[in-house]
Coordinates of C-alpha atoms in Angstrom, one line a residue:
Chain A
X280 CA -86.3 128.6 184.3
X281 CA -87.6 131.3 186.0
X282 CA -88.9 134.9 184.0
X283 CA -88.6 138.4 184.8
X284 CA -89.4 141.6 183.2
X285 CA -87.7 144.4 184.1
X286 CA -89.7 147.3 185.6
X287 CA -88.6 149.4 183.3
X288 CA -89.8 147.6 180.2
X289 CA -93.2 148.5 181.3
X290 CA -92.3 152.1 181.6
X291 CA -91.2 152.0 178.0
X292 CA -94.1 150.0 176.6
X293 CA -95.9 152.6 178.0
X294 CA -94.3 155.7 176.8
X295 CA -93.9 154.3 173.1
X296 CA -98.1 153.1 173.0
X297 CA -98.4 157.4 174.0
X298 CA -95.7 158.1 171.0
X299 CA -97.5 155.9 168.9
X300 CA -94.4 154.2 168.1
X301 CA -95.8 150.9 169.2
X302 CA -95.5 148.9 166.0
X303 CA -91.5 149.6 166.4
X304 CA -90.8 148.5 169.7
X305 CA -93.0 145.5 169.4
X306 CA -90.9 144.8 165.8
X307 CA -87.7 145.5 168.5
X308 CA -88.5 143.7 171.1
X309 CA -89.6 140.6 168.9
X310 CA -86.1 141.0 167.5
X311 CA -84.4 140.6 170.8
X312 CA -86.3 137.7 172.1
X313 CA -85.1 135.7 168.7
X314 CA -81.6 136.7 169.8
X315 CA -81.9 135.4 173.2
X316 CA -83.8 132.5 171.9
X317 CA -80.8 131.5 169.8
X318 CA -78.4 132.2 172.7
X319 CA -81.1 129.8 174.7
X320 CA -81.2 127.2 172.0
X321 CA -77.2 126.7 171.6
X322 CA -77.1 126.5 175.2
X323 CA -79.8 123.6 175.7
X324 CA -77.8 121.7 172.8
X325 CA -74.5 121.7 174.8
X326 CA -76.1 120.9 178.0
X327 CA -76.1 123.8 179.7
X328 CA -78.8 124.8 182.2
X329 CA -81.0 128.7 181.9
X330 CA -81.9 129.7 185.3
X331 CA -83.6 132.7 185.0
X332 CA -84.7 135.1 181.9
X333 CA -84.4 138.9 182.0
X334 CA -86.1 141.4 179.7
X335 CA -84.8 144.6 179.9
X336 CA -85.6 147.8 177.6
X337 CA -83.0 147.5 175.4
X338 CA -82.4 143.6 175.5
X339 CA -82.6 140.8 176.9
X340 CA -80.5 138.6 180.0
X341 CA -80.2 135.2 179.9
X342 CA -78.6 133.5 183.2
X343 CA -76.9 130.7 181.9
X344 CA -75.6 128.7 184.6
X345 CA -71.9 127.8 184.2
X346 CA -71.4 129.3 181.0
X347 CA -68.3 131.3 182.1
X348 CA -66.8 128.0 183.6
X349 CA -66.5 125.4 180.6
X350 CA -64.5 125.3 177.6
X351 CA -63.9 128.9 176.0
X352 CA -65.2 127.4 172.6
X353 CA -68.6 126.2 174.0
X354 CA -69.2 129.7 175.4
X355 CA -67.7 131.4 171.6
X356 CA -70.9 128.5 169.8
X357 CA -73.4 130.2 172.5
X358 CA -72.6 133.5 171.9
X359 CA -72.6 133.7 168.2
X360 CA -75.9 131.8 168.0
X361 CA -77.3 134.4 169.5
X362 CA -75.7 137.3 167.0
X363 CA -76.4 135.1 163.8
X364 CA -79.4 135.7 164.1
X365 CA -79.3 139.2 163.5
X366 CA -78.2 137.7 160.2
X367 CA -81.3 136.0 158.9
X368 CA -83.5 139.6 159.9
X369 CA -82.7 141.1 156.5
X370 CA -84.3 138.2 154.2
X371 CA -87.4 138.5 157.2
X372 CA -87.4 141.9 156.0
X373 CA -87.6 141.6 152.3
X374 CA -90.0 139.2 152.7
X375 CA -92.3 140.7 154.8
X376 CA -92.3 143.7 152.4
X377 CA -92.7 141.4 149.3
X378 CA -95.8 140.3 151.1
X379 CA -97.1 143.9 152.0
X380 CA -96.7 144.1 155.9
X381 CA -94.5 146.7 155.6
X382 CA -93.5 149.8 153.1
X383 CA -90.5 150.0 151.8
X384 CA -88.7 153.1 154.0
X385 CA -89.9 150.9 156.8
X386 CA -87.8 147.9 155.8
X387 CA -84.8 149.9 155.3
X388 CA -85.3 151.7 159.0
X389 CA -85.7 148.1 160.3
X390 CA -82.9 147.1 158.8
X391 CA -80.6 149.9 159.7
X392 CA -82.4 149.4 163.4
X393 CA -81.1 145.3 163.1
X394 CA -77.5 146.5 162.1
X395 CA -77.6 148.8 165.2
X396 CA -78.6 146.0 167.9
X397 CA -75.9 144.0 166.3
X398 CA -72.9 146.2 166.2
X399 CA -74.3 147.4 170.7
X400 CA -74.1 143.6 171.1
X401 CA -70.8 143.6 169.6
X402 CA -69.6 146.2 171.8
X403 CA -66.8 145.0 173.8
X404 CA -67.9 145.5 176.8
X405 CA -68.4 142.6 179.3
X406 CA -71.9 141.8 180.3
X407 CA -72.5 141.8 176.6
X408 CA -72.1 139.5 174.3
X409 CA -69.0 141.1 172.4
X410 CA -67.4 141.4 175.5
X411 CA -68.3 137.9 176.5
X412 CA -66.2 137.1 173.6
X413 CA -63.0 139.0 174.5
X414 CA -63.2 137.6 177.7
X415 CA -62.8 133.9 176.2
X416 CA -59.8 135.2 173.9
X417 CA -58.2 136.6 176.9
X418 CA -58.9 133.3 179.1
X419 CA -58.1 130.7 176.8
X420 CA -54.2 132.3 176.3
X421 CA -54.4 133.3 180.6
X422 CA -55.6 132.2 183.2
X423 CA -59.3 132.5 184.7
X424 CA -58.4 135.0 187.6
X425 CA -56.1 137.4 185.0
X426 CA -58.1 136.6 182.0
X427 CA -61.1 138.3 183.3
X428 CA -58.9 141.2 185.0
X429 CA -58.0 142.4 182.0
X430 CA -61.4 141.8 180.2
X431 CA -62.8 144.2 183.0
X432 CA -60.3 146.7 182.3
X433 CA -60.7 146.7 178.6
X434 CA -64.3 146.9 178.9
X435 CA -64.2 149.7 181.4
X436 CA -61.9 151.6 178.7
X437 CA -64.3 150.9 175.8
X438 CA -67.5 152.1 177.7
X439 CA -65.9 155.2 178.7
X440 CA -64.4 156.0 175.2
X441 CA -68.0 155.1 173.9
X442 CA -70.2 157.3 176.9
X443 CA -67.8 160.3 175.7
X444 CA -68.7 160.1 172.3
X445 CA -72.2 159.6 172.6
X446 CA -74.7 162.4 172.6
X447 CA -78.5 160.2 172.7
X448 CA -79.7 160.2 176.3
X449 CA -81.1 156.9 175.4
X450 CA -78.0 155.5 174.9
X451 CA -76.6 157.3 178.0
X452 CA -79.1 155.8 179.7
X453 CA -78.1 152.1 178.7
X454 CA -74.7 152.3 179.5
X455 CA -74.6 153.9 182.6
X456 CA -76.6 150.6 183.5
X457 CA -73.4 148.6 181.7
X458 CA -71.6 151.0 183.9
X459 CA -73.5 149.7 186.9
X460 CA -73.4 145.8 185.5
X461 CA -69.3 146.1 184.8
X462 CA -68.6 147.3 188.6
X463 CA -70.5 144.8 190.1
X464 CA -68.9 142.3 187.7
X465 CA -65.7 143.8 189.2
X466 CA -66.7 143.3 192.6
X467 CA -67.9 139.7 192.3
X468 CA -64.7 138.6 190.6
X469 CA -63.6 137.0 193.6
X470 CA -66.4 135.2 194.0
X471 CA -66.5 133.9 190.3
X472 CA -63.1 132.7 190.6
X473 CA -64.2 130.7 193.7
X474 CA -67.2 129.4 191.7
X475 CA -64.6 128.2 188.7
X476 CA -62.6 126.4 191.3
X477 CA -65.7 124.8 193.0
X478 CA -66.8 124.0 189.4
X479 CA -63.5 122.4 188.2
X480 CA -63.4 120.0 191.4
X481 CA -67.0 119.2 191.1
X482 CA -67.0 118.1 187.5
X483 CA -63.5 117.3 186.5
X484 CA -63.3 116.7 182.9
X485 CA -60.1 115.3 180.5
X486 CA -58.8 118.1 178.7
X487 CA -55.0 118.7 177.4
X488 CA -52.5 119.3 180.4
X489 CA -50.7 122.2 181.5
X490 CA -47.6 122.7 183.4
X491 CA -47.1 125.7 185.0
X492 CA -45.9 127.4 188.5
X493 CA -48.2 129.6 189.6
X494 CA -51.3 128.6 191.5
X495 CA -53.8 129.4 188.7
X496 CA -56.7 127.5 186.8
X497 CA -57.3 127.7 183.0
X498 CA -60.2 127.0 181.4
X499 CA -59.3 125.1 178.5
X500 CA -56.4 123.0 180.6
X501 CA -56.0 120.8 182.8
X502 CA -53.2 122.4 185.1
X503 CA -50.5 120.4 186.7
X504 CA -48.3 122.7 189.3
X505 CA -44.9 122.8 189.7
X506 CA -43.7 123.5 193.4
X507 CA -40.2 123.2 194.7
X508 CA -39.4 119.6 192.9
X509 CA -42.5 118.5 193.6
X510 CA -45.9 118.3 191.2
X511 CA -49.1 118.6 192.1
X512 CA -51.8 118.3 190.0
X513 CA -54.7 120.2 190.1
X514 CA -57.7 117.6 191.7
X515 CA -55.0 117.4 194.7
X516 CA -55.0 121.3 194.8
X517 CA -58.5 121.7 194.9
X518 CA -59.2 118.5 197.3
X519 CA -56.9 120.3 199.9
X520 CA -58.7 123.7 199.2
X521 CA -62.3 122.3 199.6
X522 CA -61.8 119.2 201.8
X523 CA -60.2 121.0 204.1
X524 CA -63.1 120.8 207.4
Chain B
X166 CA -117.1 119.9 214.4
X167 CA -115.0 116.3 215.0
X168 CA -116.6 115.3 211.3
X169 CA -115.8 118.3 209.6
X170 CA -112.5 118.5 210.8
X171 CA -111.7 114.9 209.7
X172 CA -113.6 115.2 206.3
X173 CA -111.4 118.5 206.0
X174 CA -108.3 116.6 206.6
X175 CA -109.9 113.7 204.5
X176 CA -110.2 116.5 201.4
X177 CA -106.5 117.7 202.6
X178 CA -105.3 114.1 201.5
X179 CA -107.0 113.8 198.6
X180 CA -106.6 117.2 196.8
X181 CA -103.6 118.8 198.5
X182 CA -101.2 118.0 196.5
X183 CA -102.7 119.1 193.4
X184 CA -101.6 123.0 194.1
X185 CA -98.3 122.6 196.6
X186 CA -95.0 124.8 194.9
X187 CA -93.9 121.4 192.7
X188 CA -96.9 121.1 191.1
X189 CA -97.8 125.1 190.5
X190 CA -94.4 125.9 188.9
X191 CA -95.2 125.5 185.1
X192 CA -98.5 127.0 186.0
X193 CA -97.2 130.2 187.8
X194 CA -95.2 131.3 184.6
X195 CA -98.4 130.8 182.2
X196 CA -100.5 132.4 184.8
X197 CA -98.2 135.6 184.8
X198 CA -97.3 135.7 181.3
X199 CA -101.3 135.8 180.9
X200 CA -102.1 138.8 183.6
X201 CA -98.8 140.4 181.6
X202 CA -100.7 139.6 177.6
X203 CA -103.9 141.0 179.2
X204 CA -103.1 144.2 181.2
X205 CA -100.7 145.0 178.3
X206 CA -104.2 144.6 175.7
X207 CA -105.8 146.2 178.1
X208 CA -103.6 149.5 178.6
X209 CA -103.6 149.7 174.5
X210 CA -107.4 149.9 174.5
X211 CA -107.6 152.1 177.1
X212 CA -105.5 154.7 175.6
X213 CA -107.0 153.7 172.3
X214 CA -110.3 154.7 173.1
X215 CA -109.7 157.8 175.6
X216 CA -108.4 159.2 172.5
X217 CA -111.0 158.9 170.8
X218 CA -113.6 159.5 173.3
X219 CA -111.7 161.9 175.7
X220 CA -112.9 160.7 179.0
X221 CA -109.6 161.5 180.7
X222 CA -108.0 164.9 179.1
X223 CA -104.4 164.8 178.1
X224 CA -102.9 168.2 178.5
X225 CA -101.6 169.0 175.2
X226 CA -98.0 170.2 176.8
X227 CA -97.4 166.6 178.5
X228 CA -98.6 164.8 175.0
X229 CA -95.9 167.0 173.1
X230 CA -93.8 165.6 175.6
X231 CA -94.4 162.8 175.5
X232 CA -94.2 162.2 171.4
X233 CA -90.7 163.9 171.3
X234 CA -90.1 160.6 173.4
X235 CA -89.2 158.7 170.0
X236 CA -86.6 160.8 169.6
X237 CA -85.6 158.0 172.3
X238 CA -86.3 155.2 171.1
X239 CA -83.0 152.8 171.9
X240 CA -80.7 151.8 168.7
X241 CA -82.4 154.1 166.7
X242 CA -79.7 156.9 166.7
X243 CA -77.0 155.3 169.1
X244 CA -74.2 154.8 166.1
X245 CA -74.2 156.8 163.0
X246 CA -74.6 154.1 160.0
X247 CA -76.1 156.8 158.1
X248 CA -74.8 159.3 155.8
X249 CA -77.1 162.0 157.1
X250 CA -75.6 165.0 154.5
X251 CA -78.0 164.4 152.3
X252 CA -80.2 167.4 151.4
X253 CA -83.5 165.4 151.9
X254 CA -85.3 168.3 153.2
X255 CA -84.8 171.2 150.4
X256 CA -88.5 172.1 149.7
X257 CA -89.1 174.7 147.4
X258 CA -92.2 177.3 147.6
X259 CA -94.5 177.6 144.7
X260 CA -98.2 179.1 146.3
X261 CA -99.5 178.4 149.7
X262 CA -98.8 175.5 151.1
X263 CA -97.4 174.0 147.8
X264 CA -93.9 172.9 148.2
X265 CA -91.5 170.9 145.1
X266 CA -88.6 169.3 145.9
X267 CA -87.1 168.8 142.3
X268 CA -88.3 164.7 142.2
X269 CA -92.1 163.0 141.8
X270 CA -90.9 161.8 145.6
X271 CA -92.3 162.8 148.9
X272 CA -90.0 163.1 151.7
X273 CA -89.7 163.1 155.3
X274 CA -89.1 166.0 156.2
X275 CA -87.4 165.1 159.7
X276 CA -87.8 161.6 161.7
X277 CA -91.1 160.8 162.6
X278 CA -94.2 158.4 163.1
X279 CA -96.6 158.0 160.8
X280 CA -100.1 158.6 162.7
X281 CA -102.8 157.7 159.5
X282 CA -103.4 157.6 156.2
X283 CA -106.3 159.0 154.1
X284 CA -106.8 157.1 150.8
X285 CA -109.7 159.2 149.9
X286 CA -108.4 162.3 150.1
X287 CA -104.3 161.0 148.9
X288 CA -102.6 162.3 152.4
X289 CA -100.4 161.2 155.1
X290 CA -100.3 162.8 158.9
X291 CA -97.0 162.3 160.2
X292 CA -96.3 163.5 163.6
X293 CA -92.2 164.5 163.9
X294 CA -89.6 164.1 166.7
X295 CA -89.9 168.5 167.3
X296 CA -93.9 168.0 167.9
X297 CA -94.4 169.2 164.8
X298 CA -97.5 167.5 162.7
X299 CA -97.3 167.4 159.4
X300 CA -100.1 167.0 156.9
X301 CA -98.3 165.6 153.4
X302 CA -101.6 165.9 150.6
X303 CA -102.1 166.1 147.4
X304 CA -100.2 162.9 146.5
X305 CA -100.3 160.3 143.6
X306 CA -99.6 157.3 145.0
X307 CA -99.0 156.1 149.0
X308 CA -95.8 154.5 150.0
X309 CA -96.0 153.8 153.9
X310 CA -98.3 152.1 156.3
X311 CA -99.7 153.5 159.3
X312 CA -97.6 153.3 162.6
X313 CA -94.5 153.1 160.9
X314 CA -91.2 155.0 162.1
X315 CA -89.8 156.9 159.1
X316 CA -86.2 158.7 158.8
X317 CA -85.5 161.5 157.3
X318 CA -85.4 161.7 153.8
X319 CA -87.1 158.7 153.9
X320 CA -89.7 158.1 150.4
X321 CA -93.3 158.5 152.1
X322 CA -94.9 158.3 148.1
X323 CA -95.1 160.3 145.0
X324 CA -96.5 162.9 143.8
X325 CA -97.4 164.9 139.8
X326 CA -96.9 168.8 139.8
X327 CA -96.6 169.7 143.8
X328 CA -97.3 168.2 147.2
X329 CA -99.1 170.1 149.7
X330 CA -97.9 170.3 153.3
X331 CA -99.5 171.9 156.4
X332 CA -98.1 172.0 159.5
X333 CA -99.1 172.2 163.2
X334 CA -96.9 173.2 166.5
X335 CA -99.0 173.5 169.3
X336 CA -102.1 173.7 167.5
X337 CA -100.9 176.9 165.5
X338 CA -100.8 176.3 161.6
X339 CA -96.5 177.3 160.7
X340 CA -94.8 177.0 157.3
X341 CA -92.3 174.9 156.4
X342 CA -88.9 176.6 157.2
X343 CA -90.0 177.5 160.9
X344 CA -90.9 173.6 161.0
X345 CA -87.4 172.7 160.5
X346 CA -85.9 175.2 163.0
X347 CA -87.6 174.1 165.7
X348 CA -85.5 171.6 167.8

C-alpha cells in the first residue's frame, strides 16, 4: 500500500498553524483518518486489496482495488464501515470532555463539525462515498455499463444543485475538485467497464443466473445471453472477447 | 586496483541485497512518514518561536489575512445545521467597556479562536473571523481551553454584575457595535 499526501494538505496545515486553529484541523483530520481506517479495515476482512492511500484537505482516498467490480453488497459493508464511524465520535466527545480535554462549547462545535463530514460523505455524488452507494442500488437492478451512466448523471445533477446553493468558498473549492473527479470518472467509464469484464473472466465466481438479451454484465449475476435460438453464456462471451489473438 | 575491485564485488555479494527496492519498501514509508512528523514539528516551532521572538516580521495586513482564513476552515459552515436566529450577540452598554447581556453567561460574540487564557487576571483573548480581537475580562469563572474554535453564541464562562470587553481592529481600540459591523 503505497501513501500520498496531497500537496495541498500541506498548504492547509500551514495556513491553520498561522490562524491558530491548529487544535481543529488536527481534531479533523484525526477524524477522517478513523473514517478511512474503517473503510480500510472492512475491506481487508473481505479480501480486498488497498493500493494506494490519499490524504486530501478535506478527506481522505482510499484505492481499493476491485471494489467497484464484486458483489454490490460487499461494496454497501465497505462503505458504511467507513460512515459508522462518524457514529461512535459523539460518545469520544463526551468523554473527552468528562475528562477535561475539552470545554464544553468545544464538544458541541466538534460535534456539529462530525455531523457535517457525515452528511458531505453522504452527498450523492460519485467519488464519495454516498454516491458510491447509489451507484450499487443502480447496478444491482441494471447493468454495469448503464448502472454507472445514470449514477454519473445523478451525481453531476446533485453537485450542480449543491455548487448553486452554496456560498463558502471552501466548499466551492471542494467540489469544483468533485467536479474535476466526476468528469474524469465520466471519461474513464469505458475503461472501467473493460476492467469489470477482464475482472469477471479472470475470477469467475457462482452467483444466481440471469437470462437476458442484450450483451451486458451485471454485478450481482451471472448472465447467460440469449441470441437468435441460441445461448451463450457469459465465460463463452468473454473467452471470445479476450482470447481472441 | 584488481583487489579492490574484487573485495568491492566481494562486499556487493555480501551486503547488496540488504537495500535493493524489495527490501526498502516497508522502510521507505516509515522513513517519509518520519521527515513528514519532523518537518511538520519543526514548522510549528518555528512559527511558535518567531512569534514570540520576532526574528522574521509578519506584516500585520498579511497576518489579518491570514486569520480571517478560519472563516475557511472545510465543514465548518458548508451545510446549515444551525439555527443561527438566535440573538447571541445583544450586548448592552452600562460604562466603558462594560457590557450585560441579560444572563451570568459570556458569549461569543462572532466565530472565532480562542488565542489564551489568563487565570490571574479572569480573561479570555479570542481573536474573530473579521480580525477583530477581543479581550472578554472581568469574569467569574472560565469555560474554554486555549486553541479552541468557538461559534457564535457559544458559552465562553460566567460572569457576576458585567463583563468587560475591549476590542482591537488593526491595532486601534473600537467598541462593540462597530466590532459587529465589520465583515
Amino acid at each position: 500500500m503505497s501513501f500520498k499526501v496531497s500537496i495541498w494538505w500541506y498548504v492547509f496545515f500551514i495556513l491553520s498553524m498561522m490562524a491558530d486553529n491548529l487544535k481543529t484541523w488536527l481534531m479533523l483530520f484525526v477524524m477522517l483518518l478513523i473514517h478511512e481506517a474503517g473503510h480500510i479495515a472492512a475491506a481487508k476482512k473481505l479480501g480486498y486489496q488497498i493500493s494506494k492511500l490519499t490524504i486530501y484537505p478535506f478527506g481522505c482516498g482510499a484505492e481499493i482495488e476491485h471494489i467497484d467490480h464484486g458483489s454490490t453488497l460487499e461494496e454497501v459493508i465497505i462503505i458504511l464501515c467507513g460512515i459508522g464511524m462518524h457514529l461512535f465520535y459523539p460518545a469520544c466527545f463526551a468523554l473527552m470532555h468528562r475528562v477535561g480535554l475539552i470545554s464544553s462549547a468545544y464538544q458541541n462545535y466538534l460535534t456539529h463539525l462530525n455531523a457535517s463530514v457525515m452528511l458531505f460523505n453522504l452527498l450523492p455524488v460519485y467519488p464519495l462515498d454516498g454516491g458510491r452507494l447509489l451507484d450499487c442500488i443502480m447496478q444491482s437492478y441494471g447493468s454495469y455499463r448503464k448502472g454507472r451512466t445514470m449514477t454519473l448523471i445523478l451525481s453531476m445533477a446533485v453537485l450542480l444543485l449543491v455548487v448553486v446553493e452554496m456560498r463558502n468558498i471552501g466548499a466551492l473549492m471542494a467540489f469544483s475538485f468533485l467536479f474535476v473527479q466526476l468528469l474524469l470518472c465520466g471519461l474513464d467509464k469505458k475503461k472501467d467497464c473493460h476492467d469489470f469484464m477482464l475482472y469477471r473472466y479472470l475470477y469467475p465466481k457462482e452467483r444466481p443466473i440471469k437470462l437476458h438479451q442484450s450483451l451486458e454484465l451485471y454485478r450481482n449475476y451471472y448472465s447467460v445471453f440469449q441470441k437468435g435460438g441460441d445461448l451463450i453464456s457469459e465465460r463463452e462471451w468473454l473467452h471470445q472477447i479476450f482470447n481472441r489473438h | 586496483m584488481i583487489r579492490e575491485n574484487r573485495s568491492r564485488s566481494r562486499m556487493h555479494s555480501r551486503y547488496g541485497s540488504r537495500f535493493n527496492e524489495d527490501h526498502s519498501k516497508g522502510f521507505g514509508f516509515f522513513f517519509k512518514l518520519t521527515m513528514i512528523i519532523m518537518l511538520l514539528v519543526a514548522l510549528t516551532l518555528g512559527y511558535r518561536i518567531n512569534e514570540v521572538k520576532q526574528f522574521v516580521k509578519i506584516p500585520e495586513a498579511i497576518r489579518l489575512s491570514v486569520k480571517n482564513l478560519t472563516a475557511w476552515f472545510p465543514f465548518e459552515s458548508w451545510f446549515n445545521l444551525k439555527d443561527t436566529s438566535v440573538s447571541a450577540n445583544s450586548y448592552q452598554k452600562l460604562a466603558d467597556n462594560y457590557y450585560v447581556n441579560g444572563s451570568t453567561t459570556c458569549l461569543s460574540i462572532l466565530n472565532g479562536v480562542v488565542l489564551s487564557i489568563n487565570d490571574d487576571e479572569r480573561n479570555i483573548l479570542v481573536q474573530h473571523d473579521n480580525g477583530v480581537l477581543a479581550t472578554y475580562g472581568n469574569l467569574e469563572s472560565i469555560d474554554v481551553i486555549a486553541g479552541e474554535r468557538v461559534n457564535q453564541g457559544a458559552a465562553l464562562g460566567s460572569f457576576n454584575e458585567s463583563v468587560k470587553m475591549d476590542f482591537l481592529y488593526n491595532g486601534a481600540a473600537i467598541d462593540y457595535l462597530q466590532a459587529m459591523a465589520i465583515q
